[in-house]
Coordinates of C-alpha atoms and ligand atoms in Angstrom, one line a residue:
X3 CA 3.7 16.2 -6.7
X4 CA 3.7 16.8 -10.3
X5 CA 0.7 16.7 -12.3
X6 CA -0.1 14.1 -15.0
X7 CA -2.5 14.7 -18.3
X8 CA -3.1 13.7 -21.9
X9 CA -1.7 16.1 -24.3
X10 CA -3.1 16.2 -27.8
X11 CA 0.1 15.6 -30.3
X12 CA -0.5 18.8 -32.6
X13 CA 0.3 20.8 -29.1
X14 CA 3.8 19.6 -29.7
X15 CA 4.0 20.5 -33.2
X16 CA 3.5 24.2 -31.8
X17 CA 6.3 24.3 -29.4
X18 CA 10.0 22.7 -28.9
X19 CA 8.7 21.0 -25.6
X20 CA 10.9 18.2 -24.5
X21 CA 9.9 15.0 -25.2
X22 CA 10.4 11.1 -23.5
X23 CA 10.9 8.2 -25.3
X24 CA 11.3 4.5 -23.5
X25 CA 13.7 1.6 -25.3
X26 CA 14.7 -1.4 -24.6
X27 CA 18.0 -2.7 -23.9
X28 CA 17.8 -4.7 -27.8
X29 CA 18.2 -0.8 -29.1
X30 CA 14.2 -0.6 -29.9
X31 CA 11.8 2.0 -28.7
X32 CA 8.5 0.8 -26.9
X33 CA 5.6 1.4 -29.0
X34 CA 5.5 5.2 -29.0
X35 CA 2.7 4.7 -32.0
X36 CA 2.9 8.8 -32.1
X37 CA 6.5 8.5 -34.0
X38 CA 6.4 8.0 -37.3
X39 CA 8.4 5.1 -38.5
X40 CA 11.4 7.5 -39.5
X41 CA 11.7 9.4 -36.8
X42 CA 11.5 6.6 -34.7
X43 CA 15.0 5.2 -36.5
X44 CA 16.5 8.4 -36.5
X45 CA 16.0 8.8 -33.1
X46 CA 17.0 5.4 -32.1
X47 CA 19.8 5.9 -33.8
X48 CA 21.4 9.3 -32.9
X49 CA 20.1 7.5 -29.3
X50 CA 22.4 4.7 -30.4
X51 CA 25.2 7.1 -30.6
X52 CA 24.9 8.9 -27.3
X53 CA 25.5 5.4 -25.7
X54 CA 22.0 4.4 -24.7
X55 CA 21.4 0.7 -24.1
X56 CA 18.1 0.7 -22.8
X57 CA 19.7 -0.8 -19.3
X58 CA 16.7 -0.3 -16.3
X59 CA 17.2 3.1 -14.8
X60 CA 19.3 4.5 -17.6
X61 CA 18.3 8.0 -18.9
X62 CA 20.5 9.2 -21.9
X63 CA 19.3 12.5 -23.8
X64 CA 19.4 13.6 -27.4
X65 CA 18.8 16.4 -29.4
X66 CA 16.6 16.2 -32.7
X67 CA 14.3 17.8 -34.9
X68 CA 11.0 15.7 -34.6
X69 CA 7.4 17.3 -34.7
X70 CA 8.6 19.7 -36.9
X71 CA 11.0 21.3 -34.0
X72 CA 14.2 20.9 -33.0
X73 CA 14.2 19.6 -29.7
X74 CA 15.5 17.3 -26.5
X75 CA 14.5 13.6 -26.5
X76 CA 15.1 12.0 -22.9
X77 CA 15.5 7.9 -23.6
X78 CA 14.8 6.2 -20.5
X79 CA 15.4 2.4 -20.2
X80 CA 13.4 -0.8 -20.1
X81 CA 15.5 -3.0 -19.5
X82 CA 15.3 -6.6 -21.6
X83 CA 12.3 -6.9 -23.9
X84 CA 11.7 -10.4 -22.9
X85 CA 9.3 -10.2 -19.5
X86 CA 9.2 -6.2 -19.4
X87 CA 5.7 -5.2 -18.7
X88 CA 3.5 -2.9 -17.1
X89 CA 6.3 -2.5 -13.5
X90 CA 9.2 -1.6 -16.1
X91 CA 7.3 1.0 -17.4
X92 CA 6.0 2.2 -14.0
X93 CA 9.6 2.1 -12.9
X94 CA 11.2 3.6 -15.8
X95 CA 8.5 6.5 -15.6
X96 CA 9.5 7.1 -11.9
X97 CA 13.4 7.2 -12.5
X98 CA 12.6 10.2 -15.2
X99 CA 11.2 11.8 -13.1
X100 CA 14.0 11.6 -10.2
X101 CA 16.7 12.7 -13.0
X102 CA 14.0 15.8 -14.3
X103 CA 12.5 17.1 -10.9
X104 CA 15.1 19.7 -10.4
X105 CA 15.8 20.4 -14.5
X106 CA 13.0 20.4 -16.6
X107 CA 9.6 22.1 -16.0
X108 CA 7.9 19.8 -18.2
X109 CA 7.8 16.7 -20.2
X110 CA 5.7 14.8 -23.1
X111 CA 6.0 11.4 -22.8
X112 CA 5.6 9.4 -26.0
X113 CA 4.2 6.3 -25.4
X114 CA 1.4 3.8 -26.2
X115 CA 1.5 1.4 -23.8
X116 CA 1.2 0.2 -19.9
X117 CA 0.0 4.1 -19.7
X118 CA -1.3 3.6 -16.2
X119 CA 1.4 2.1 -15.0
X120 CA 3.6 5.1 -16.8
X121 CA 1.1 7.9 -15.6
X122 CA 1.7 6.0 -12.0
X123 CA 5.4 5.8 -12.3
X124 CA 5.6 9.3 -12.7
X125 CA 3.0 10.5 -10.2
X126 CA 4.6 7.9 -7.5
X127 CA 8.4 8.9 -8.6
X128 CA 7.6 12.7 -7.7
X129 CA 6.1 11.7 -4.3
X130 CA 7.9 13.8 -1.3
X131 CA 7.4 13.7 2.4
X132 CA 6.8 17.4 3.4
X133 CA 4.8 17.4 6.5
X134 CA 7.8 18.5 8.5
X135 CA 10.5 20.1 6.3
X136 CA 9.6 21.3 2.6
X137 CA 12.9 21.0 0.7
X138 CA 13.4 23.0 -2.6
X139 CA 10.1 23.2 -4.8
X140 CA 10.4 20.6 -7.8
X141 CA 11.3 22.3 -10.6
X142 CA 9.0 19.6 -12.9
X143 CA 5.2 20.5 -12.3
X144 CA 3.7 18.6 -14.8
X145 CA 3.9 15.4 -17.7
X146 CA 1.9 14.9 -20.4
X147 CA 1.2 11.3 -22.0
X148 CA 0.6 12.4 -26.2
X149 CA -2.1 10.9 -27.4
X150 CA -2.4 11.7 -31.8
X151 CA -6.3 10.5 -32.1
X152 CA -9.6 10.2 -30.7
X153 CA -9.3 6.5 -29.5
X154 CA -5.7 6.8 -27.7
X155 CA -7.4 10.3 -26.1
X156 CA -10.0 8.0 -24.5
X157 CA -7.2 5.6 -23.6
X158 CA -5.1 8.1 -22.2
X159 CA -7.4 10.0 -19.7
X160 CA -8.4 7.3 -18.4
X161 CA -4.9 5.7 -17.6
X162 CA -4.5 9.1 -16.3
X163 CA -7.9 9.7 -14.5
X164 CA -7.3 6.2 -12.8
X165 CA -3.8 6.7 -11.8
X166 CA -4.1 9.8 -9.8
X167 CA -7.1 8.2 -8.0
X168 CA -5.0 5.2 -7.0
X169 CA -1.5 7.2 -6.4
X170 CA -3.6 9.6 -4.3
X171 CA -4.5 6.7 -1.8
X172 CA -1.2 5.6 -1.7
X173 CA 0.3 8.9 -1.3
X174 CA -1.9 9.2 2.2
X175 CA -0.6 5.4 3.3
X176 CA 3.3 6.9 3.2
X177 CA 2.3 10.6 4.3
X178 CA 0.9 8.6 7.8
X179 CA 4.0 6.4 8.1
X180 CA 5.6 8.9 7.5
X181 CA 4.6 10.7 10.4
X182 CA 6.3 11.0 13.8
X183 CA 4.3 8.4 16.1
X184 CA 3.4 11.2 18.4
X185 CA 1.7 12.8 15.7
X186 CA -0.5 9.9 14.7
X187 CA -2.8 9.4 18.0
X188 CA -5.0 6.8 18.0
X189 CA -8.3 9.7 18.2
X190 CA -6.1 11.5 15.6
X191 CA -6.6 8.8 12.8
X192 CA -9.9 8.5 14.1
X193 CA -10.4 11.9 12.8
X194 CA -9.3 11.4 9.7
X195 CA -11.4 8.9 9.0
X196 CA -14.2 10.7 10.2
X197 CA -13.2 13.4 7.7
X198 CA -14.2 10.6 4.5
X199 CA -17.8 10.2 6.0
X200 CA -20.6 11.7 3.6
X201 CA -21.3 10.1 -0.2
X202 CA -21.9 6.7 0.6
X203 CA -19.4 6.3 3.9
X204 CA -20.5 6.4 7.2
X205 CA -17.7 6.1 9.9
X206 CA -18.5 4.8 13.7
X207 CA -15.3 5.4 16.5
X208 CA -15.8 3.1 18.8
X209 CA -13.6 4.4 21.9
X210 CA -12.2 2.6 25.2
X211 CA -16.0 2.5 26.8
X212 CA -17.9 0.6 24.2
X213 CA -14.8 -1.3 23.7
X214 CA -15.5 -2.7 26.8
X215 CA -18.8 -3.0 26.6
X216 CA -18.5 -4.9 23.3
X217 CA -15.8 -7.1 24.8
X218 CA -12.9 -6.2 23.0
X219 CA -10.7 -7.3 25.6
X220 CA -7.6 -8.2 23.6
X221 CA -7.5 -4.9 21.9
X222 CA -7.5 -3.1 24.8
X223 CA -5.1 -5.1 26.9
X224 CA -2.8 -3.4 24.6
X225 CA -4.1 -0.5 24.8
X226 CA -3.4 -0.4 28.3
X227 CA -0.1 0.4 28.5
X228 CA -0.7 4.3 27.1
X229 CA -1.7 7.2 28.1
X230 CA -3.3 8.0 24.7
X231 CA -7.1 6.4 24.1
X232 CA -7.2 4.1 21.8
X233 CA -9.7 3.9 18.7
X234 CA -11.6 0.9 17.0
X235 CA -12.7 2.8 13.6
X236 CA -15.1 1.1 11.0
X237 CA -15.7 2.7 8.2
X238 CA -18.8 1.9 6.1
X239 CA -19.3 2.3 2.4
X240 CA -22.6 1.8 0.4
X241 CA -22.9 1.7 -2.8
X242 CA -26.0 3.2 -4.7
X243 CA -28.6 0.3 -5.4
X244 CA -28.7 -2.7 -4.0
X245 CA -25.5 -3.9 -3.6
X246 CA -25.2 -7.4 -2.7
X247 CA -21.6 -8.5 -2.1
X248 CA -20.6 -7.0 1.3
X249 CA -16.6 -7.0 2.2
X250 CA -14.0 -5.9 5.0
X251 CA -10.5 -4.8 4.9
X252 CA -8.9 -4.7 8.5
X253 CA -6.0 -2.8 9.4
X254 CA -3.3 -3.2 12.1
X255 CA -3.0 0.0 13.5
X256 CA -0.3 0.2 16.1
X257 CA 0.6 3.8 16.2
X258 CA 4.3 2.9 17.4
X259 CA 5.7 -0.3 18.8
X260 CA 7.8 0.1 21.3
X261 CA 7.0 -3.7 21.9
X262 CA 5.3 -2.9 25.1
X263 CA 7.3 -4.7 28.5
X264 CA 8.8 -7.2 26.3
X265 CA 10.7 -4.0 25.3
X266 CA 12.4 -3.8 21.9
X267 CA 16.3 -3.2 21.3
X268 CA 16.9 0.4 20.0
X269 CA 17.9 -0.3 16.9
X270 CA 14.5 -2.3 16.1
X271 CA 12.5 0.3 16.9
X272 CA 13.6 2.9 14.7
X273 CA 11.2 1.8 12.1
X274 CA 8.4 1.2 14.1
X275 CA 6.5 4.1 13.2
X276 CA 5.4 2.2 10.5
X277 CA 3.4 -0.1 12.7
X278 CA 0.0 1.5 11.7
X279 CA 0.2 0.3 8.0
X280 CA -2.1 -1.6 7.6
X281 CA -4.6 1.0 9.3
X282 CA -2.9 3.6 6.6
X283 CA -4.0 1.3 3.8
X284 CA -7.4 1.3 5.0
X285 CA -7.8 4.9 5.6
X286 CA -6.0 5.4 1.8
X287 CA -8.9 3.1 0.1
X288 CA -11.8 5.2 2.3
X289 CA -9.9 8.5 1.1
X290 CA -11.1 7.6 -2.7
X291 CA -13.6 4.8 -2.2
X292 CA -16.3 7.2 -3.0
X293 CA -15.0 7.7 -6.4
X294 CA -14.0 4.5 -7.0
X295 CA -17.3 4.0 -6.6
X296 CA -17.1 -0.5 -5.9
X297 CA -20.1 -2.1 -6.2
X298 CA -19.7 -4.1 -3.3
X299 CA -20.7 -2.7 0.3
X300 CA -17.1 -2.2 1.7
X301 CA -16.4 -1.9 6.0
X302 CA -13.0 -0.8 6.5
X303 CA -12.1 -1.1 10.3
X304 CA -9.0 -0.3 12.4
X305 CA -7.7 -1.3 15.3
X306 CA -5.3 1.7 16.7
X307 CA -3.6 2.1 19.6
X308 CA 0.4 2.9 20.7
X309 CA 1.8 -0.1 22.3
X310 CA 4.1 0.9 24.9
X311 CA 4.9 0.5 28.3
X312 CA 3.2 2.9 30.6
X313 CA 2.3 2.2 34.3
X314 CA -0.9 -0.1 33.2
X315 CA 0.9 -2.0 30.9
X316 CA -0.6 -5.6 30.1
X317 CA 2.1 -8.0 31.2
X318 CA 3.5 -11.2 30.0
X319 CA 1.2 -13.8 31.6
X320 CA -1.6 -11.6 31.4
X321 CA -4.8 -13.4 29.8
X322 CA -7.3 -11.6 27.4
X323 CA -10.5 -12.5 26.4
X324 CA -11.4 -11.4 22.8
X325 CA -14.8 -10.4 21.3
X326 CA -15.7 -13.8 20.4
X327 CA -14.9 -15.2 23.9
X328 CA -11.8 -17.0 23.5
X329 CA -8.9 -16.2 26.1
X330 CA -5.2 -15.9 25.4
X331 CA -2.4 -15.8 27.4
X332 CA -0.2 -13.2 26.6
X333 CA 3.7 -14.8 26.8
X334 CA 5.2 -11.9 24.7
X335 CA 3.8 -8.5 24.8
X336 CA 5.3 -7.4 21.7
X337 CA 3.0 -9.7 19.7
X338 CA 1.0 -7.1 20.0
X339 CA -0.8 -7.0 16.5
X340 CA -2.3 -10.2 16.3
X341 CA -4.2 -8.8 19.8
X342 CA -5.9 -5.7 18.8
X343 CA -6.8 -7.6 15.1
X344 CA -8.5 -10.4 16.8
X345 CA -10.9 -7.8 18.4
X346 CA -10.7 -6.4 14.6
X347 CA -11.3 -9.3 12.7
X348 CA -14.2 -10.2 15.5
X349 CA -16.0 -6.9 14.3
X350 CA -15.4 -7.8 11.0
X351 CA -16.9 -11.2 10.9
X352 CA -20.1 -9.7 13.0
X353 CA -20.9 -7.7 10.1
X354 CA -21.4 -11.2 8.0
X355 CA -19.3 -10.1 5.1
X356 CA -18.3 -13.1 2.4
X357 CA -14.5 -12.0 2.6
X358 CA -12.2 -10.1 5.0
X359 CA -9.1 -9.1 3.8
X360 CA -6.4 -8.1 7.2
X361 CA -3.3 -5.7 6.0
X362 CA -0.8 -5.8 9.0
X363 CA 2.9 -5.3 9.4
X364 CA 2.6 -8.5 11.5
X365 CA 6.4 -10.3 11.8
X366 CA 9.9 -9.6 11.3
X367 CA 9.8 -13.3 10.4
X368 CA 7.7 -11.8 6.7
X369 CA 11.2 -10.0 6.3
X370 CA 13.4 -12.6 6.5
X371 CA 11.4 -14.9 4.7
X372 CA 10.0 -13.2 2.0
X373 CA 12.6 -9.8 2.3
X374 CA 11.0 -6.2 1.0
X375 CA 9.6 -6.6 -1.9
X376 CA 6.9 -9.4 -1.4
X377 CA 4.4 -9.7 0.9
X378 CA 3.2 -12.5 2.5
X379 CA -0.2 -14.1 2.0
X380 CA -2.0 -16.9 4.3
X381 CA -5.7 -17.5 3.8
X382 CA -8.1 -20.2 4.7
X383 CA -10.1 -19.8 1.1
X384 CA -8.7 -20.4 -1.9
X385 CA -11.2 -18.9 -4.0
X386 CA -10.6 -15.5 -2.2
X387 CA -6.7 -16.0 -1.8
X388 CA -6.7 -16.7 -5.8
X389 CA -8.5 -13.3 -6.3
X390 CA -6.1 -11.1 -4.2
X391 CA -2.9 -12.9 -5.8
X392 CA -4.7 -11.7 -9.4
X393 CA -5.8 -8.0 -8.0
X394 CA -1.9 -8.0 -6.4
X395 CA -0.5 -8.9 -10.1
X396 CA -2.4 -6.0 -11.7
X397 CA -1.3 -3.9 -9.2
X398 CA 2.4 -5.5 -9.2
X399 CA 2.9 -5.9 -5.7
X400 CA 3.8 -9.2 -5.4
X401 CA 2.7 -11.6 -2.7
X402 CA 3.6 -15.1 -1.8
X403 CA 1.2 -17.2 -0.3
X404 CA 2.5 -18.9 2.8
X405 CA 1.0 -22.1 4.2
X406 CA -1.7 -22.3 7.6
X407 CA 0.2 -25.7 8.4
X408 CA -1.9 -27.6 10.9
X409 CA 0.8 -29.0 12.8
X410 CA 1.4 -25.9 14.4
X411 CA -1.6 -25.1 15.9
X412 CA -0.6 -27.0 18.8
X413 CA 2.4 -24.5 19.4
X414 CA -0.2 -22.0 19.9
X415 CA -2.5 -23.8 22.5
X416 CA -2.3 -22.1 25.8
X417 CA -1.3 -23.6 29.2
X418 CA -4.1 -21.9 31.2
X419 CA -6.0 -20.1 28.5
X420 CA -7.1 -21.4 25.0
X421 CA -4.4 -20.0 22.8
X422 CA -0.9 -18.4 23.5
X423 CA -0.3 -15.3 21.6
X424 CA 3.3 -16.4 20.5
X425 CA 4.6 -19.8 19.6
X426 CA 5.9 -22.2 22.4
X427 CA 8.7 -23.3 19.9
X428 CA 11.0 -20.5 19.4
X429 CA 12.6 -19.4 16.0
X430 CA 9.8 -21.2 13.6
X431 CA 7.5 -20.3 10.8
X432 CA 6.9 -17.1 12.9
X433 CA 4.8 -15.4 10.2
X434 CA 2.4 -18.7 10.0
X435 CA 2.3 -18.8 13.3
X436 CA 1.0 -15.3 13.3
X437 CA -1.3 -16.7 10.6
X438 CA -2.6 -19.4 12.5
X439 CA -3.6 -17.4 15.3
X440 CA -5.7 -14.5 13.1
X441 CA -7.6 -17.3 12.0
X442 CA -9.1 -18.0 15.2
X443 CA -11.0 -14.3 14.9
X444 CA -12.7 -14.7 11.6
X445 CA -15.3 -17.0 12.7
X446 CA -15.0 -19.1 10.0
X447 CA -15.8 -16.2 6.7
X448 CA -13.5 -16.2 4.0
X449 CA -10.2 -14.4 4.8
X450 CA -7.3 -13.3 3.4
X451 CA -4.2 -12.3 5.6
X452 CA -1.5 -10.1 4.3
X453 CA 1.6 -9.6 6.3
X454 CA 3.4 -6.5 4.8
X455 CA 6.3 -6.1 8.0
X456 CA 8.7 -6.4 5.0
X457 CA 7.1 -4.2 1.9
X458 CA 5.7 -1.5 4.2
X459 CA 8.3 0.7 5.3
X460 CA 11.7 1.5 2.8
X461 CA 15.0 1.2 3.5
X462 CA 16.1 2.7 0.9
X463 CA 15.1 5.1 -2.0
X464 CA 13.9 3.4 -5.3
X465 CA 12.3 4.8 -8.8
X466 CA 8.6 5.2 -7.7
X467 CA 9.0 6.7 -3.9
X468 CA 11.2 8.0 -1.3
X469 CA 12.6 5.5 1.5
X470 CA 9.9 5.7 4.5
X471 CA 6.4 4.7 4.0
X472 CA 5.9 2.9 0.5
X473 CA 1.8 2.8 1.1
X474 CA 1.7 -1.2 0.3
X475 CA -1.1 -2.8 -1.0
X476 CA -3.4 -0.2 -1.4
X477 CA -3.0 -0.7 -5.0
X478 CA -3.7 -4.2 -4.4
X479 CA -7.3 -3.3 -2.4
X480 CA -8.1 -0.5 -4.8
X481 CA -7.6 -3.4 -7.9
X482 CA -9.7 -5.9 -5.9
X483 CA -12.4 -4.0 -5.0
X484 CA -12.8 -2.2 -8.6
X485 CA -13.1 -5.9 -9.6
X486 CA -16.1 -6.6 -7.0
Ligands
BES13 N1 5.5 -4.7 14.5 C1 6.2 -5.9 14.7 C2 6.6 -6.6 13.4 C3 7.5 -5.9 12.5 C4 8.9 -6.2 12.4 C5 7.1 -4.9 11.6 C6 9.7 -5.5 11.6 C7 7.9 -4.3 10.7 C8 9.2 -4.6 10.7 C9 5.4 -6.9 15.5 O1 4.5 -6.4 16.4 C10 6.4 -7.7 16.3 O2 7.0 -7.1 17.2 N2 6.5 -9.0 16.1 C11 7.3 -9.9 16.8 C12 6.5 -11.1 17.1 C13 7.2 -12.0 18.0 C14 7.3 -11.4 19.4 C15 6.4 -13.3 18.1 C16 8.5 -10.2 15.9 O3 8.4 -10.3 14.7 O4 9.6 -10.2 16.4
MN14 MN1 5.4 -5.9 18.3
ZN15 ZN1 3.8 -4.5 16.0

């Protein structure tokens, strides 16, 4: 990972350091309010002339004398003016960085604008996975964001300060999917967490025992089928004062679906690594909750546990009872998630907060509805739902809500329990389905569910991370709570 800080413009004026300029595609540069006027049109010009058009992930170079040095000016593009905000920058900033990481050893970024997004977009664009193979050091350790007076200093460590706190969460969401499933144990993540305790956080494991004794029967029905222990974590921050506003974020954490004795083909479970996601999130937010320092008192909890199909394995037709009493009949066993988050969302609700917010890579259905790049949202508040959709547009990680449609609570109702854990009519509105039946665990407290099968995991490389582990939404929870 590179390193990102403010850099005071008469540093350039004592060296021939490269420098980064961003345009868009009508041939104008974005408010780099460190140019003077001139060199701004020179630049644009000469820019002009090495074929730059300010297309998204263009990078064209040029050589100039500005600051009083000759020196190389990397143009990256915007894209169209009209709609380009904050995620063009972020983007931009991260496609630099792919071009520089094995040329330059630094950069100087001259910009005014969107600066957290652009101090994001380059700490996200020089993330790498390393935790098994360490490929070639970057040759790019650092940026700088030039700031020329007192004001834009302020402006600028703070995009910067606020950046690294937020990319570092993220960075530990895709460093956990990222790792091999065998690596990720259940007690292993409950060791992590218990690493964040001290400064406000207090972190309880609650292992298979007091599971039981606290009736956390759906959760471990799952759990059954491994020979690895699962862990129910929760996670406690406090805030200093009196903090009235208490909240949960709940994370799916299935440390691999194999999809249990309703086996998955092969090929789907490739990815499914990536089951623990919503768990990652979680841990990401505790890692720098302490120093985003909320106001509200935050419980973080975690359901993990492998899902696989060992000796013990819970069976189709099986029936569970959850923590808050009600039974389900188990038709599918790799409908796994919405199992060990009932128990979740039951230990949520018990600790009376006035909104739970579940992360969970919960359907393929999310994919083919809503593809990679948005998430899906189902809530039964609309006050609360409107306040995640605003922390998810900060953040630009777009979610779409999707509707709890009544009618199809009836495709849920069990035959000799009280509710099915997959739908009795195949092929339909799978991810409100999945919806519908979360809602049953929240005992009645304002809840937000997030379904992030789709934007979780990468298929492919793009600007601001690797393919693998994207760490979504912990942006979204780190805006939400700072907003608390
Ligand atoms: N973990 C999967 C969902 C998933 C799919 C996550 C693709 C990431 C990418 C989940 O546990 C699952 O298997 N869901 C089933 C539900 C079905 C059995 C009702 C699914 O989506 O097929
Ligand atoms: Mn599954
Ligand atoms: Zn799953």
């Amino acid at each position: 990972m590179i390193t990102v800080k403010p850099l005071p413009l008469k540093a350039l004026h004592a060296d021939g350091r490269d420098v980064v300029v961003f345009g868009y595609e009508d041939g104008t540069l974005a408010g780099a309010k460190v140019l003077p006027g001139a060199a701004k049109a020179a630049l644009a010009q000469k820019l002009k002339g090495e074929g730059f058009k300010g297309k998204a992930k263009e990078i064209a170079r040029a050589e100039l004398e500005i600051f009083g040095k000759s020196r190389r000016v990397y143009a990256v593009g915007l894209g169209p003016r009209k709609g380009a905000g904050a995620e063009a920058f972020r983007r931009a900033a991260g496609s630099l960085v792919g071009a520089l990481r094995a040329k330059r050893e630094r950069v100087a970024v001259l910009c005014s604008e969107n600066l957290q997004a652009v101090a994001e977009g380059l700490l996200l664009g020089s993330y790498k996975y390393e935790e098994y193979k360490k490929g070639d050091a970057d040759v790019l350790k650092e940026a700088q964001i030039v700031f020329a007076d007192a004001g834009s200093r302020s402006a600028v460590e703070k995009a910067c300060a606020k950046a690294a706190l937020g990319v570092e969460a993220v960075c530990l969401a895709r460093d956990l999917v990222n790792r091999g499933p065998s690596d990720k144990t259940p007690m292993s993540l409950a060791e992590l967490a218990r690493s964040f305790s001290g400064s406000g956080v207090s972190v309880d494991v609650i292992e298979r025992e007091q599971a039981e004794t606290l009736g956390m029967g759906a959760f471990l029905g799952v759990a059954r089928g491994s020979a690895q222990p699962p862990a129910m974590v929760h996670m406690v921050y406090k805030p200093k004062g009196a903090g009235k506003n208490r909240v949960a974020i709940v994370g799916k954490g299935i440390t691999f679906d194999s999809g249990g004795l309703s086996l998955k083909p092969a090929q789907s479970m490739e990815s499914m690594k990536c089951d623990m996601a919503g768990a990652a999130a979680v841990l990401a937010v505790f890692k720098v909750i302490a120093r985003l320092k909320p106001k509200a008192e935050v419980h973080g909890i975690f359901a993990a546990t492998y899902n696989l199909p060992g000796p013990d394995a819970y069976k189709p037709g099986d029936v569970l009872k959850a923590m808050n009493g009600k039974t389900i009949e188990v038709w599918n066993t790799d409908a796994e998630g919405r199992l060990v988050l009932a128990d979740a969302l039951c230990l949520a609700a018990k600790q009376e907060p006035q909104a739970i917010v579940d992360l969970a890579t919960l359907t393929g259905a999310v994919v083919t509805a809503l593809g990679s790049s948005v998430a899906g949202a189902m809530s039964n508040n609309p006050r609360l739902l409107g306040r995640i959709l605003a922390a998810s547009k900060r953040a630009d990680e777009p979610l779409w809500e999707l509707p709890l449609v009544e009618d199809y609570k009836d495709n849920i109702k069990g035959n000799v329990a009280e509710l099915l854990n997959i739908s009795k009519v195949r092929g339909e509105a799978g991810s409100i389905i999945g919806g519908l039946f979360l809602r049953e665990f929240v005992g009645g407290r304002p809840w937000v569910h997030l379904d992030i099968a789709g934007t979780a995991f990468a298929d492919n490389d793009g600007p601001c991370g690797p393919k693998g582990g994207t760490g979504a939404a912990v942006r979204t929870l780190l805006e939400w709570l700072a907003a608390l």
